[in-house]
Coordinates of C-alpha atoms and ligand atoms in Angstrom, one line a residue:
Chain I
M10 CA -30.5 -4.6 63.2
N11 CA -32.1 -1.2 63.6
G12 CA -32.9 -1.1 59.9
A13 CA -34.7 -4.5 60.0
A14 CA -36.7 -3.4 63.0
A15 CA -37.7 -0.2 61.1
A16 CA -38.7 -2.3 58.1
R17 CA -40.9 -4.6 60.3
D18 CA -42.4 -1.5 61.7
E19 CA -43.3 -0.1 58.3
V20 CA -46.9 -1.0 57.4
V21 CA -47.0 0.9 54.1
R22 CA -44.2 2.0 51.8
I23 CA -44.9 3.9 48.6
E24 CA -42.3 4.8 46.1
G25 CA -42.8 7.0 43.0
L26 CA -46.5 6.3 42.8
G27 CA -48.2 7.7 39.8
K28 CA -51.7 7.3 38.3
V29 CA -52.9 8.5 35.0
F30 CA -56.6 7.6 34.2
P31 CA -57.6 6.3 30.8
N32 CA -59.1 9.8 30.0
G33 CA -55.7 11.3 30.5
V34 CA -56.2 12.9 33.9
R35 CA -53.1 12.6 36.1
A36 CA -54.4 12.0 39.6
L37 CA -51.1 11.1 41.4
D38 CA -47.6 12.2 40.6
A39 CA -44.4 10.7 42.1
V40 CA -45.8 10.1 45.6
D41 CA -43.4 8.8 48.2
L42 CA -44.8 7.8 51.5
S43 CA -44.0 5.6 54.5
V44 CA -46.5 4.7 57.2
R45 CA -45.4 3.1 60.5
R46 CA -47.4 0.7 62.6
G47 CA -49.8 2.4 64.9
E48 CA -49.9 5.7 63.1
F49 CA -53.1 7.7 62.5
L50 CA -52.1 9.4 59.3
V51 CA -54.5 12.0 57.9
V52 CA -54.4 12.9 54.3
I53 CA -55.7 16.3 53.3
G54 CA -56.0 18.2 50.1
L55 CA -58.6 20.0 48.0
S56 CA -61.3 18.0 46.2
G57 CA -59.7 16.4 43.2
S58 CA -56.2 16.5 44.6
G59 CA -55.9 12.7 44.5
K60 CA -56.7 11.5 48.0
S61 CA -59.2 8.9 47.1
T62 CA -57.0 7.6 44.3
L63 CA -54.1 7.3 46.7
L64 CA -56.1 5.2 49.1
R65 CA -57.5 3.0 46.4
C66 CA -54.0 2.4 45.0
I67 CA -52.9 1.1 48.4
N68 CA -55.4 -1.8 48.3
R69 CA -55.3 -2.0 44.5
L70 CA -58.9 -1.1 43.9
I71 CA -57.2 1.1 41.4
D72 CA -54.1 -0.2 39.6
P73 CA -51.3 2.4 39.7
S74 CA -49.6 3.5 36.4
E75 CA -46.2 4.0 38.0
G76 CA -44.3 3.2 41.1
R77 CA -44.4 0.5 43.7
I78 CA -46.2 -0.1 47.0
W79 CA -45.3 -2.5 49.8
L80 CA -47.7 -3.6 52.5
F81 CA -46.4 -5.3 55.6
G82 CA -43.1 -5.8 53.7
E83 CA -44.6 -7.5 50.7
E84 CA -44.8 -5.8 47.4
M85 CA -48.5 -5.2 46.8
T86 CA -48.0 -4.0 43.3
A87 CA -46.5 -7.4 42.3
L88 CA -49.5 -9.5 43.6
Q89 CA -52.2 -11.0 41.5
G90 CA -55.3 -13.2 41.9
A91 CA -55.6 -15.1 45.2
E92 CA -52.4 -13.5 46.7
L93 CA -53.8 -10.0 46.0
R94 CA -57.1 -11.0 47.6
A95 CA -55.4 -12.5 50.6
M96 CA -53.5 -9.2 51.1
R97 CA -56.7 -7.2 50.8
T98 CA -58.2 -9.1 53.7
R99 CA -55.5 -7.5 55.9
V100 CA -56.7 -4.0 54.9
G101 CA -60.1 -2.7 56.0
M102 CA -61.7 0.1 54.0
I103 CA -64.3 2.7 55.1
F104 CA -66.0 4.9 52.5
Q105 CA -67.7 8.3 52.5
Q106 CA -71.0 6.8 51.2
F107 CA -70.7 3.7 53.6
N108 CA -71.2 1.4 50.6
L109 CA -73.3 -1.1 52.5
V110 CA -75.4 -3.7 50.6
K111 CA -78.7 -1.8 51.2
R112 CA -81.0 -4.7 50.8
H113 CA -79.1 -7.1 53.0
S114 CA -79.5 -7.2 56.8
V115 CA -77.1 -5.4 59.1
L116 CA -75.7 -8.8 60.1
A117 CA -75.1 -9.9 56.5
N118 CA -73.3 -6.7 55.8
V119 CA -71.0 -7.2 58.8
L120 CA -70.4 -10.8 57.8
S121 CA -69.4 -9.8 54.3
G122 CA -66.2 -8.6 56.0
A123 CA -65.4 -12.3 56.4
L124 CA -65.8 -13.1 52.7
G125 CA -62.0 -13.2 52.1
R126 CA -61.7 -16.3 54.3
A127 CA -65.1 -17.8 53.8
S128 CA -65.6 -21.0 51.7
L129 CA -67.1 -20.1 48.3
L130 CA -70.4 -22.0 48.1
P131 CA -71.9 -21.3 51.5
S132 CA -70.9 -17.6 51.2
L133 CA -72.8 -17.4 47.9
L134 CA -75.8 -18.6 49.8
L135 CA -75.2 -16.0 52.5
R136 CA -74.2 -18.7 55.0
F137 CA -71.3 -18.2 57.4
P138 CA -69.8 -20.3 60.1
E139 CA -71.3 -19.9 63.6
A140 CA -68.0 -18.5 64.9
D141 CA -68.1 -15.7 62.3
R142 CA -71.7 -14.9 63.3
Q143 CA -70.6 -14.6 66.9
V144 CA -67.7 -12.3 66.0
A145 CA -70.1 -10.2 63.8
L146 CA -72.6 -9.8 66.7
A147 CA -69.8 -8.8 69.0
A148 CA -68.5 -6.3 66.5
L149 CA -72.0 -4.8 66.2
E150 CA -72.2 -4.6 70.0
R151 CA -68.9 -2.8 70.0
V152 CA -70.0 -0.1 67.6
G153 CA -73.1 0.4 69.6
L154 CA -75.5 -1.4 67.3
G155 CA -76.3 -4.4 69.4
G156 CA -79.8 -5.7 68.7
R157 CA -80.0 -4.1 65.2
D158 CA -78.5 -7.1 63.4
A159 CA -81.8 -8.1 61.7
S160 CA -82.7 -4.6 60.4
R161 CA -82.2 -3.9 56.7
A162 CA -79.1 -1.8 56.2
D163 CA -80.9 1.0 54.5
A164 CA -83.3 1.4 57.4
L165 CA -80.4 2.8 59.5
S166 CA -79.4 6.5 59.8
G167 CA -76.1 7.6 58.1
G168 CA -74.1 7.5 61.3
Q169 CA -75.4 4.0 62.1
Q170 CA -74.6 2.8 58.6
Q171 CA -71.1 4.1 58.9
R172 CA -70.7 2.2 62.1
V173 CA -72.0 -1.0 60.4
A174 CA -69.3 -0.4 57.8
I175 CA -66.7 -0.1 60.6
A176 CA -68.0 -3.4 62.0
R177 CA -67.6 -5.0 58.6
A178 CA -64.0 -3.8 58.4
L179 CA -63.5 -5.2 62.0
L180 CA -64.5 -8.6 60.8
Q181 CA -61.5 -8.7 58.5
E182 CA -59.3 -8.3 61.6
P183 CA -57.3 -5.8 59.6
E184 CA -53.9 -4.5 60.4
L185 CA -54.5 -1.4 58.3
I186 CA -57.6 0.7 57.9
L187 CA -58.1 3.0 54.9
A188 CA -60.9 5.6 55.6
D189 CA -61.9 7.8 52.7
E190 CA -63.7 10.8 54.2
P191 CA -65.5 8.6 56.7
V192 CA -67.5 11.4 58.2
A193 CA -68.0 13.8 55.2
S194 CA -71.6 12.6 54.6
L195 CA -72.6 12.8 58.2
D196 CA -74.2 15.5 60.3
P197 CA -71.4 17.5 62.0
A198 CA -72.8 16.6 65.4
L199 CA -72.4 12.9 64.6
R200 CA -68.8 13.1 63.3
H201 CA -67.1 12.4 66.6
S202 CA -69.3 9.4 67.3
V203 CA -67.9 7.7 64.2
M204 CA -64.3 9.0 64.5
R205 CA -64.1 7.8 68.1
H206 CA -64.7 4.2 66.9
I207 CA -61.9 4.5 64.3
E208 CA -59.7 6.0 67.0
A209 CA -60.4 3.1 69.2
L210 CA -59.3 0.6 66.6
N211 CA -56.1 2.6 66.3
R212 CA -55.4 3.0 70.0
E213 CA -56.8 -0.2 71.5
E214 CA -56.2 -2.7 68.6
G215 CA -53.1 -1.1 67.3
M216 CA -54.5 -0.9 63.8
T217 CA -52.7 1.6 61.6
V218 CA -55.1 4.1 60.1
I219 CA -54.8 6.2 56.9
C220 CA -57.7 8.6 56.8
T221 CA -58.7 11.6 54.6
L222 CA -60.4 14.4 56.5
H223 CA -61.5 18.0 56.0
D224 CA -62.2 19.4 59.4
V225 CA -59.4 21.2 61.2
D226 CA -60.7 20.2 64.6
L227 CA -61.0 16.5 63.6
I228 CA -57.5 16.6 62.2
R229 CA -56.0 18.2 65.3
R230 CA -58.0 15.8 67.5
Y231 CA -57.3 12.5 65.8
A232 CA -54.2 12.7 63.5
T233 CA -50.8 11.7 64.7
R234 CA -49.3 12.8 61.4
L235 CA -50.5 14.9 58.4
V236 CA -49.8 14.6 54.7
A237 CA -51.2 17.1 52.2
L238 CA -51.7 16.5 48.5
R239 CA -52.1 19.0 45.8
D240 CA -52.5 18.1 42.1
G241 CA -51.5 14.6 43.0
K242 CA -48.2 15.5 44.6
V243 CA -47.3 15.5 48.3
V244 CA -46.8 19.1 49.2
H245 CA -46.6 19.0 52.9
E246 CA -45.8 16.5 55.6
G247 CA -45.9 17.3 59.3
D248 CA -47.3 17.5 62.8
P249 CA -51.0 18.1 63.0
E250 CA -50.3 20.2 66.2
K251 CA -48.5 22.7 64.1
F252 CA -51.2 22.9 61.5
D253 CA -51.9 26.7 61.2
G254 CA -52.7 29.4 58.8
E255 CA -49.3 29.4 57.2
T256 CA -49.2 25.7 56.3
F257 CA -52.8 26.0 55.3
K258 CA -52.0 28.6 52.6
A259 CA -49.0 26.6 51.5
I260 CA -51.3 23.6 50.9
Y261 CA -54.4 25.1 49.6
G262 CA -53.0 28.2 47.8
E263 CA -53.1 31.9 48.6
E264 CA -56.8 32.4 47.9
A265 CA -57.9 29.9 50.4
E266 CA -59.0 30.9 53.9
P267 CA -59.2 28.5 56.8
T268 CA -62.9 28.7 57.7
P269 CA -63.6 27.7 61.2
G270 CA -63.9 23.9 61.1
L271 CA -63.7 23.3 57.4
V272 CA -60.7 22.9 55.2
G273 CA -61.4 22.5 51.5
Chain J
M22 CA -53.7 21.6 22.2
A23 CA -57.3 22.6 23.2
D24 CA -57.5 24.6 20.0
G25 CA -56.4 21.7 17.9
A26 CA -59.0 19.4 19.6
G27 CA -61.7 22.1 18.9
R28 CA -60.8 22.2 15.2
G29 CA -60.8 18.4 15.0
E30 CA -64.3 18.3 16.6
R31 CA -65.5 21.0 14.2
G32 CA -64.2 19.0 11.3
M33 CA -66.0 15.9 12.6
R34 CA -69.2 17.8 12.9
R35 CA -68.8 19.1 9.3
V36 CA -68.5 15.5 8.0
K37 CA -71.3 14.2 10.1
G38 CA -73.5 17.1 9.2
W39 CA -72.8 16.7 5.6
L40 CA -73.6 13.0 5.7
I41 CA -77.0 13.7 7.4
D42 CA -77.8 16.4 4.8
W43 CA -76.8 14.1 2.0
V44 CA -79.2 11.4 3.2
L45 CA -82.0 13.9 3.8
V46 CA -81.6 15.7 0.4
T47 CA -81.4 12.3 -1.3
L48 CA -84.7 11.2 0.3
F49 CA -86.2 14.5 -0.7
L50 CA -85.2 14.2 -4.3
L51 CA -86.1 10.5 -4.5
M52 CA -89.6 11.2 -3.3
V53 CA -90.0 14.1 -5.8
D54 CA -88.9 11.7 -8.5
F55 CA -91.4 9.1 -7.2
L56 CA -94.3 11.5 -7.3
W57 CA -93.2 12.9 -10.7
L58 CA -93.3 9.4 -12.1
A59 CA -96.6 8.5 -10.4
F60 CA -98.5 11.5 -11.7
S61 CA -96.8 11.7 -15.2
G62 CA -99.3 9.2 -16.5
R63 CA -96.6 7.0 -17.8
R64 CA -97.6 3.4 -18.6
G65 CA -95.7 0.3 -17.9
P66 CA -95.0 -2.6 -20.3
T67 CA -98.5 -4.1 -19.6
G68 CA -100.1 -0.8 -20.8
L69 CA -101.4 -0.1 -17.3
L70 CA -100.4 2.8 -15.1
L71 CA -97.2 2.1 -13.3
S72 CA -97.6 0.3 -10.0
P73 CA -95.7 1.7 -6.9
E74 CA -93.3 -1.3 -7.1
E75 CA -92.5 -0.5 -10.7
I76 CA -91.9 3.1 -9.9
L77 CA -89.5 2.2 -7.0
D78 CA -87.7 0.2 -9.6
L79 CA -87.4 3.1 -12.1
L80 CA -86.2 5.8 -9.7
H81 CA -82.9 7.6 -10.7
Y82 CA -81.0 6.5 -7.6
L83 CA -77.4 7.1 -8.7
P84 CA -77.8 10.5 -10.4
L85 CA -79.9 11.8 -7.5
L86 CA -77.3 10.5 -5.0
A87 CA -74.6 12.5 -6.8
V88 CA -76.8 15.6 -7.1
S89 CA -77.8 15.6 -3.5
A90 CA -74.1 15.1 -2.4
A91 CA -73.3 18.3 -4.2
L92 CA -76.4 20.1 -2.9
A93 CA -75.6 19.1 0.7
G94 CA -72.0 20.4 0.2
L95 CA -73.4 23.6 -1.2
W96 CA -75.7 24.1 1.7
Q97 CA -72.8 23.7 4.2
A98 CA -70.6 26.0 2.2
A99 CA -73.3 28.7 1.7
A100 CA -74.7 28.4 5.3
G101 CA -74.1 32.1 5.6
I102 CA -76.8 32.8 3.0
L103 CA -79.0 29.7 3.2
G104 CA -79.0 29.4 7.0
E105 CA -78.0 26.3 9.0
S106 CA -78.6 23.0 7.2
P107 CA -80.5 20.2 9.0
G108 CA -77.4 18.1 9.5
W109 CA -75.5 21.1 11.0
A110 CA -78.4 21.6 13.4
L111 CA -78.7 18.0 14.4
T112 CA -75.0 17.7 15.2
R113 CA -75.1 20.8 17.4
P114 CA -73.3 20.1 20.7
L115 CA -75.8 19.7 23.5
D116 CA -74.4 22.7 25.4
E117 CA -74.9 25.1 22.5
A118 CA -78.2 26.9 22.4
P119 CA -80.2 26.7 19.1
S120 CA -80.8 30.0 17.3
P121 CA -84.2 31.4 18.4
V122 CA -85.6 31.8 14.9
L123 CA -89.1 30.7 13.7
W124 CA -89.0 27.7 11.4
T125 CA -91.0 29.6 8.7
S126 CA -88.1 32.0 8.2
T127 CA -85.4 29.4 7.6
L128 CA -84.8 27.3 4.5
R129 CA -84.2 24.4 6.9
G130 CA -87.7 24.8 8.3
W131 CA -89.3 24.7 4.9
F132 CA -87.1 21.9 3.8
V133 CA -88.1 19.7 6.7
A134 CA -91.8 20.6 6.4
L135 CA -91.8 19.7 2.7
L136 CA -89.9 16.6 3.4
I137 CA -92.5 15.4 5.9
E138 CA -95.3 16.2 3.4
L139 CA -93.5 14.4 0.6
T140 CA -93.1 11.4 2.9
V141 CA -96.8 11.2 3.7
F142 CA -97.8 11.5 0.0
T143 CA -95.2 8.9 -1.1
G144 CA -96.2 6.6 1.8
W145 CA -99.8 6.9 0.7
L146 CA -99.0 5.6 -2.7
V147 CA -96.4 3.0 -1.7
T148 CA -98.7 1.3 0.8
E149 CA -101.6 1.6 -1.6
V150 CA -103.9 3.3 0.8
Q151 CA -107.5 3.0 -0.5
L152 CA -109.7 5.2 1.7
V153 CA -112.8 4.7 -0.4
T154 CA -112.7 0.9 -0.2
F155 CA -112.0 1.1 3.5
L156 CA -115.0 3.3 4.1
T157 CA -117.5 1.5 1.8
Q158 CA -116.7 -2.1 1.8
F159 CA -117.3 -2.8 5.5
N160 CA -120.1 -5.3 4.8
K161 CA -117.6 -7.9 3.7
A162 CA -116.0 -7.9 7.1
A163 CA -119.3 -8.0 8.9
D164 CA -119.2 -11.8 8.9
I165 CA -116.3 -11.6 11.3
V166 CA -118.1 -9.3 13.7
R167 CA -121.1 -11.5 13.5
G168 CA -118.9 -14.4 14.4
L169 CA -117.5 -12.5 17.4
V170 CA -121.0 -11.8 18.7
N171 CA -122.3 -15.3 17.9
P172 CA -119.4 -17.5 18.9
S173 CA -119.8 -21.1 18.0
S174 CA -119.4 -23.7 20.7
A175 CA -118.1 -26.3 18.3
V176 CA -114.5 -25.3 18.9
L177 CA -114.8 -24.3 22.6
H178 CA -113.6 -27.6 24.0
Q179 CA -110.5 -27.9 21.8
G180 CA -109.9 -24.1 22.2
L181 CA -109.8 -24.4 26.0
I182 CA -107.4 -27.3 25.9
L183 CA -105.1 -25.5 23.5
L184 CA -105.4 -22.4 25.7
V185 CA -103.8 -24.4 28.5
Q186 CA -101.0 -25.3 26.1
T187 CA -100.6 -21.7 25.1
I188 CA -100.1 -20.5 28.7
F189 CA -97.7 -23.3 29.5
L190 CA -95.8 -22.4 26.3
A191 CA -95.4 -18.9 27.4
F192 CA -94.4 -20.1 30.9
M193 CA -91.8 -22.5 29.8
A194 CA -90.2 -20.0 27.4
T195 CA -90.0 -17.4 30.2
A196 CA -88.8 -19.8 32.9
F197 CA -86.1 -21.2 30.7
A198 CA -85.0 -17.7 29.6
I199 CA -84.5 -16.4 33.1
P200 CA -81.3 -18.4 34.2
V201 CA -79.7 -18.1 30.8
A202 CA -80.3 -14.4 30.5
F203 CA -79.2 -13.9 34.1
V204 CA -75.8 -15.4 33.5
L205 CA -75.3 -13.9 30.1
S206 CA -76.3 -10.4 31.3
F207 CA -73.2 -10.2 33.5
F208 CA -71.0 -10.7 30.4
A209 CA -73.1 -8.2 28.5
A210 CA -72.5 -5.4 31.1
R211 CA -69.8 -3.1 30.1
N212 CA -68.9 -2.0 33.7
L213 CA -68.1 -5.6 34.7
T214 CA -66.2 -6.5 31.6
R215 CA -63.4 -3.9 31.5
G216 CA -61.0 -6.1 33.5
S217 CA -59.2 -8.2 30.8
A218 CA -59.0 -8.6 27.1
L219 CA -60.9 -11.9 27.4
A220 CA -63.7 -10.2 29.3
R221 CA -63.9 -7.5 26.7
S222 CA -64.1 -9.9 23.8
L223 CA -66.8 -12.0 25.6
Y224 CA -68.7 -8.7 26.1
N225 CA -68.6 -8.0 22.3
L226 CA -69.5 -11.6 21.4
V227 CA -72.5 -11.7 23.7
R228 CA -73.7 -8.3 22.7
A229 CA -73.4 -9.1 19.0
A230 CA -75.1 -12.5 19.4
M231 CA -78.0 -11.0 21.4
N232 CA -78.5 -8.0 19.1
F233 CA -78.9 -10.4 16.2
T234 CA -81.1 -12.8 18.1
R235 CA -83.4 -10.0 19.2
A236 CA -83.6 -8.5 15.7
V237 CA -85.1 -11.7 14.3
E238 CA -88.8 -11.8 15.3
P239 CA -90.2 -14.8 17.3
L240 CA -92.4 -15.9 14.3
V241 CA -89.2 -16.3 12.2
W242 CA -87.5 -18.1 15.0
A243 CA -90.5 -20.4 15.1
L244 CA -90.1 -21.3 11.4
I245 CA -86.5 -22.1 12.1
F246 CA -87.2 -24.3 15.1
I247 CA -90.1 -26.0 13.3
S248 CA -87.7 -27.3 10.7
W249 CA -85.4 -28.3 13.6
V250 CA -87.8 -30.0 16.1
G251 CA -90.9 -30.3 14.0
I252 CA -94.3 -28.6 14.1
G253 CA -95.7 -28.3 17.6
P254 CA -95.6 -26.4 20.9
F255 CA -91.9 -27.2 21.6
A256 CA -90.9 -25.2 18.5
G257 CA -92.9 -22.4 19.9
V258 CA -91.3 -22.7 23.3
L259 CA -87.8 -22.6 21.7
A260 CA -88.7 -19.6 19.5
L261 CA -90.1 -17.5 22.4
W262 CA -87.2 -18.7 24.6
V263 CA -84.5 -17.6 22.2
H264 CA -86.1 -14.2 21.7
S265 CA -86.8 -13.8 25.4
V266 CA -83.2 -14.5 26.4
A267 CA -82.0 -11.8 24.0
A268 CA -84.5 -9.3 25.1
L269 CA -83.9 -10.0 28.8
V270 CA -80.1 -9.9 28.4
K271 CA -80.5 -6.4 27.0
L272 CA -82.8 -5.2 29.9
Y273 CA -80.8 -7.0 32.6
S274 CA -77.4 -5.8 31.4
E275 CA -78.5 -2.2 31.2
Q276 CA -79.7 -2.5 34.7
I277 CA -76.3 -3.9 35.8
E278 CA -74.6 -1.1 34.1
S279 CA -76.5 1.5 36.1
I280 CA -75.7 0.0 39.6
D281 CA -74.1 2.0 42.3
H282 CA -70.4 1.0 42.2
G283 CA -69.8 1.7 45.9
P284 CA -70.9 -1.7 47.3
V285 CA -68.9 -3.4 44.6
E286 CA -65.8 -1.5 45.7
A287 CA -66.5 -2.2 49.4
I288 CA -66.9 -6.0 48.8
M289 CA -63.8 -6.1 46.6
A290 CA -61.9 -4.4 49.4
T291 CA -62.7 -7.2 51.8
G292 CA -60.6 -9.6 49.7
A293 CA -63.7 -11.3 48.2
S294 CA -63.4 -13.3 45.0
T295 CA -65.1 -12.2 41.7
L296 CA -68.1 -14.5 42.3
Q297 CA -68.6 -13.2 45.8
V298 CA -68.3 -9.6 44.5
M299 CA -71.1 -10.3 42.0
R300 CA -73.2 -12.0 44.6
Y301 CA -72.9 -9.3 47.3
G302 CA -72.1 -6.1 45.3
V303 CA -74.2 -6.6 42.2
V304 CA -77.0 -9.1 42.6
P305 CA -78.9 -7.4 45.5
Q306 CA -79.0 -4.2 43.5
V307 CA -80.5 -5.7 40.4
I308 CA -83.0 -8.3 41.8
P309 CA -86.1 -6.0 42.0
P310 CA -85.7 -4.5 38.5
F311 CA -84.9 -8.0 37.1
L312 CA -88.2 -9.3 38.5
S313 CA -90.1 -6.4 37.0
F314 CA -88.5 -7.0 33.6
T315 CA -89.2 -10.7 33.8
I316 CA -92.9 -10.1 34.4
Y317 CA -93.0 -7.6 31.5
R318 CA -91.5 -10.3 29.3
W319 CA -94.0 -12.8 30.5
D320 CA -96.8 -10.5 29.3
I321 CA -95.2 -10.3 25.9
N322 CA -94.7 -14.1 25.8
V323 CA -98.4 -14.7 26.6
R324 CA -99.4 -12.5 23.6
M325 CA -96.8 -14.1 21.3
S326 CA -97.8 -17.6 22.3
T327 CA -101.4 -17.0 21.1
I328 CA -100.2 -16.3 17.5
I329 CA -97.0 -18.4 17.3
G330 CA -99.3 -21.3 16.2
F331 CA -100.1 -19.4 13.0
V332 CA -96.8 -20.7 11.6
G333 CA -97.0 -24.0 13.4
G334 CA -95.5 -23.2 16.8
G335 CA -98.3 -24.7 18.9
G336 CA -100.9 -23.1 21.1
I337 CA -104.3 -21.8 20.2
G338 CA -103.1 -20.0 17.1
Y339 CA -102.6 -23.4 15.5
I340 CA -106.4 -24.0 15.2
L341 CA -107.2 -20.3 14.6
K342 CA -105.4 -19.9 11.3
P343 CA -107.2 -22.7 9.3
R344 CA -110.6 -21.4 10.5
V345 CA -109.8 -17.9 9.3
D346 CA -108.7 -19.4 5.9
L347 CA -112.0 -21.4 5.7
G348 CA -114.1 -18.5 6.9
L349 CA -115.6 -20.3 9.9
W350 CA -116.3 -17.0 11.6
G351 CA -118.3 -18.4 14.5
E352 CA -115.4 -20.6 15.5
V353 CA -112.9 -17.8 14.9
G354 CA -115.0 -15.6 17.2
T355 CA -114.8 -18.2 20.0
L356 CA -111.1 -18.5 19.7
V357 CA -110.5 -14.7 19.5
L358 CA -112.6 -14.2 22.6
L359 CA -110.7 -16.9 24.4
I360 CA -107.4 -15.2 23.5
A361 CA -108.6 -11.8 24.5
A362 CA -109.8 -13.1 27.9
T363 CA -106.5 -14.9 28.6
V364 CA -104.4 -11.9 27.7
W365 CA -106.6 -9.7 29.8
C366 CA -106.5 -12.0 32.8
M367 CA -102.7 -12.4 32.6
D368 CA -102.3 -8.6 32.3
I369 CA -104.2 -8.0 35.5
L370 CA -102.4 -10.8 37.3
S371 CA -98.9 -9.5 36.4
A372 CA -99.9 -5.9 37.2
K373 CA -100.9 -7.1 40.6
I374 CA -97.7 -9.0 41.1
R375 CA -95.6 -6.1 40.0
E376 CA -97.3 -3.8 42.4
R377 CA -96.4 -6.1 45.2
I378 CA -92.7 -6.5 44.5
V379 CA -91.6 -3.2 43.1
Ligands
ADP411 N1 -62.1 6.8 37.5 C1 -61.6 8.0 37.1 N2 -61.5 8.3 35.8 C2 -61.0 9.4 35.4 N3 -60.6 10.4 36.3 C3 -60.7 10.2 37.6 C4 -61.2 8.9 38.1 N4 -61.2 9.0 39.4 C5 -60.7 10.2 39.8 N5 -60.4 10.9 38.7 C6 -59.8 12.2 38.6 O1 -58.6 12.2 39.4 C7 -58.4 13.3 40.1 C8 -58.2 12.9 41.6 O2 -59.5 12.4 42.1 P1 -59.7 11.9 43.5 O3 -58.6 10.9 43.9 O4 -61.1 11.4 43.6 O5 -59.5 13.2 44.4 P2 -60.0 13.5 45.9 O6 -60.4 12.2 46.5 O7 -58.8 14.2 46.5 O8 -61.1 14.5 45.7 C9 -59.6 14.2 39.9 O9 -59.2 15.1 38.9 C10 -60.6 13.3 39.4 O10 -61.5 13.9 38.5
MG412 MG1 -62.3 11.7 47.3

């Protein structure tokens, strides 16, 4: 009974995950990881340690070389075609560079989050059902961008663009959010304004979040659990409250110093 | 491991360098051979001095290939004494600084300088440059100039009508080329065709077909289509269309290859299908450059459509060619002025449009 309940609670399960790129670089090595519903898991590690690769393996933007991944109890690594795409609609993704369609309107960008359930022909003509439009406008309202729906995406500031990207993910009504350095391209003063929206999705909507971050204060403030990668391996797993100089050196190596604010 | 790779790369560089040297030394020796034969005063079977074509026929190709292969090898082997060979210098890795020596103090420098001079001399003879004739016989061409300044009105009416045909010819070729090139360019973009073995072979197929199509000039395509659909503007449309498709696929697909991959990833992550990913992740990024390339191609097609008639492909060139042959210079003048005015107007028009959209 208990085991079944735990399994239902497990959003992501990763076993023996490995990735070797065609150029021979090994980015992930025997990664095991389990993420429960409602967690705000932060992944840290030096640049090049494999954080982005790990996140992209989870929604199969990158195909792993070894190991298996389960999402919501289904084996993600076994899915193909339409089944794979259906599973992706349940996982929202947020990127360091926002990755909006620059020449499209803010509203069109948000609506692209509904592509997975849209009918093909209208969507190719940038047409969406009125219901989706209403949801999109509400999502924009929610991230504080009500009234900006007609602007071109690249007319917005970085922080605003990232909030559009969050609204786009919202339109998927995802159960899991993957955020790859969501605030690394933003002015430090704006980081909380974006992180708070991701936190709200986690706290209020019960969405599970896996997020890569660099700032110690952001990690302490938002993470419920911490995982550290080094050379593609998990080298530390623990409580962000206890994230101190000792663990820092264990993760980043002896030469590294925790500068105030920044890690890596 | 790294050492082995380093040795392998050095070996590759030796082979490539030697091949380049071989070609260069062969060219050098062949041109020396050519000039030797040209100035030796030898006479051909007709008793006249050898013509350039006859000399090209007489060159000692095989012996010189063998000699230069040995010389190239020698240069590589004795690089310590002779200095770097041209092939070795050309295969230098980009991150390695060239030696800071003046060209006049290296054998390579003198070799290249002599090679260039030999090429100019040989080229002078092969293309039968006749400077004296060029400078003294202008009066024969004065008729044409006279025709240009005294255009005859006899052909104006017909010329204007065919001018309309010419512009439509260019337009139809460009318009038909856009959708075909648009679709094909997605298959000719390497970054979109890595997914499956089928996609990769489609990529190679489209690339090869387009490279061939582009390598054949529109005038040759016109000859092919004339035998297919007969003399007339439609053959010209098809010729320019085929060539435009190939040229646009190259330009379009290079643009697709240089897109920012971020939006593609983001749209894929929403669970969108391949067509949706193309529509949202790729198309918005390439539309402005595509428009610019298309206008550029339209310019080329306007120019080509004025002469495609020389071989029977319709348009104003069709009535220009016989008038040149008959020496009706007044009428030729009219037609040339019409062509120049059209090309000039279209150039201005497309420059204005390009300013607006890019
Ligand atoms: N597409 C790729 N091809 C080859 N190597 C890659 C590719 N993507 C990432 N890598 C390499 O994999 C390693 C991990 O990269 P990444 O996951 O981006 O690290 P992080 O996000 O932690 O900075 C790095 O060494 C990187 O150079
Ligand atoms: Mg990264």
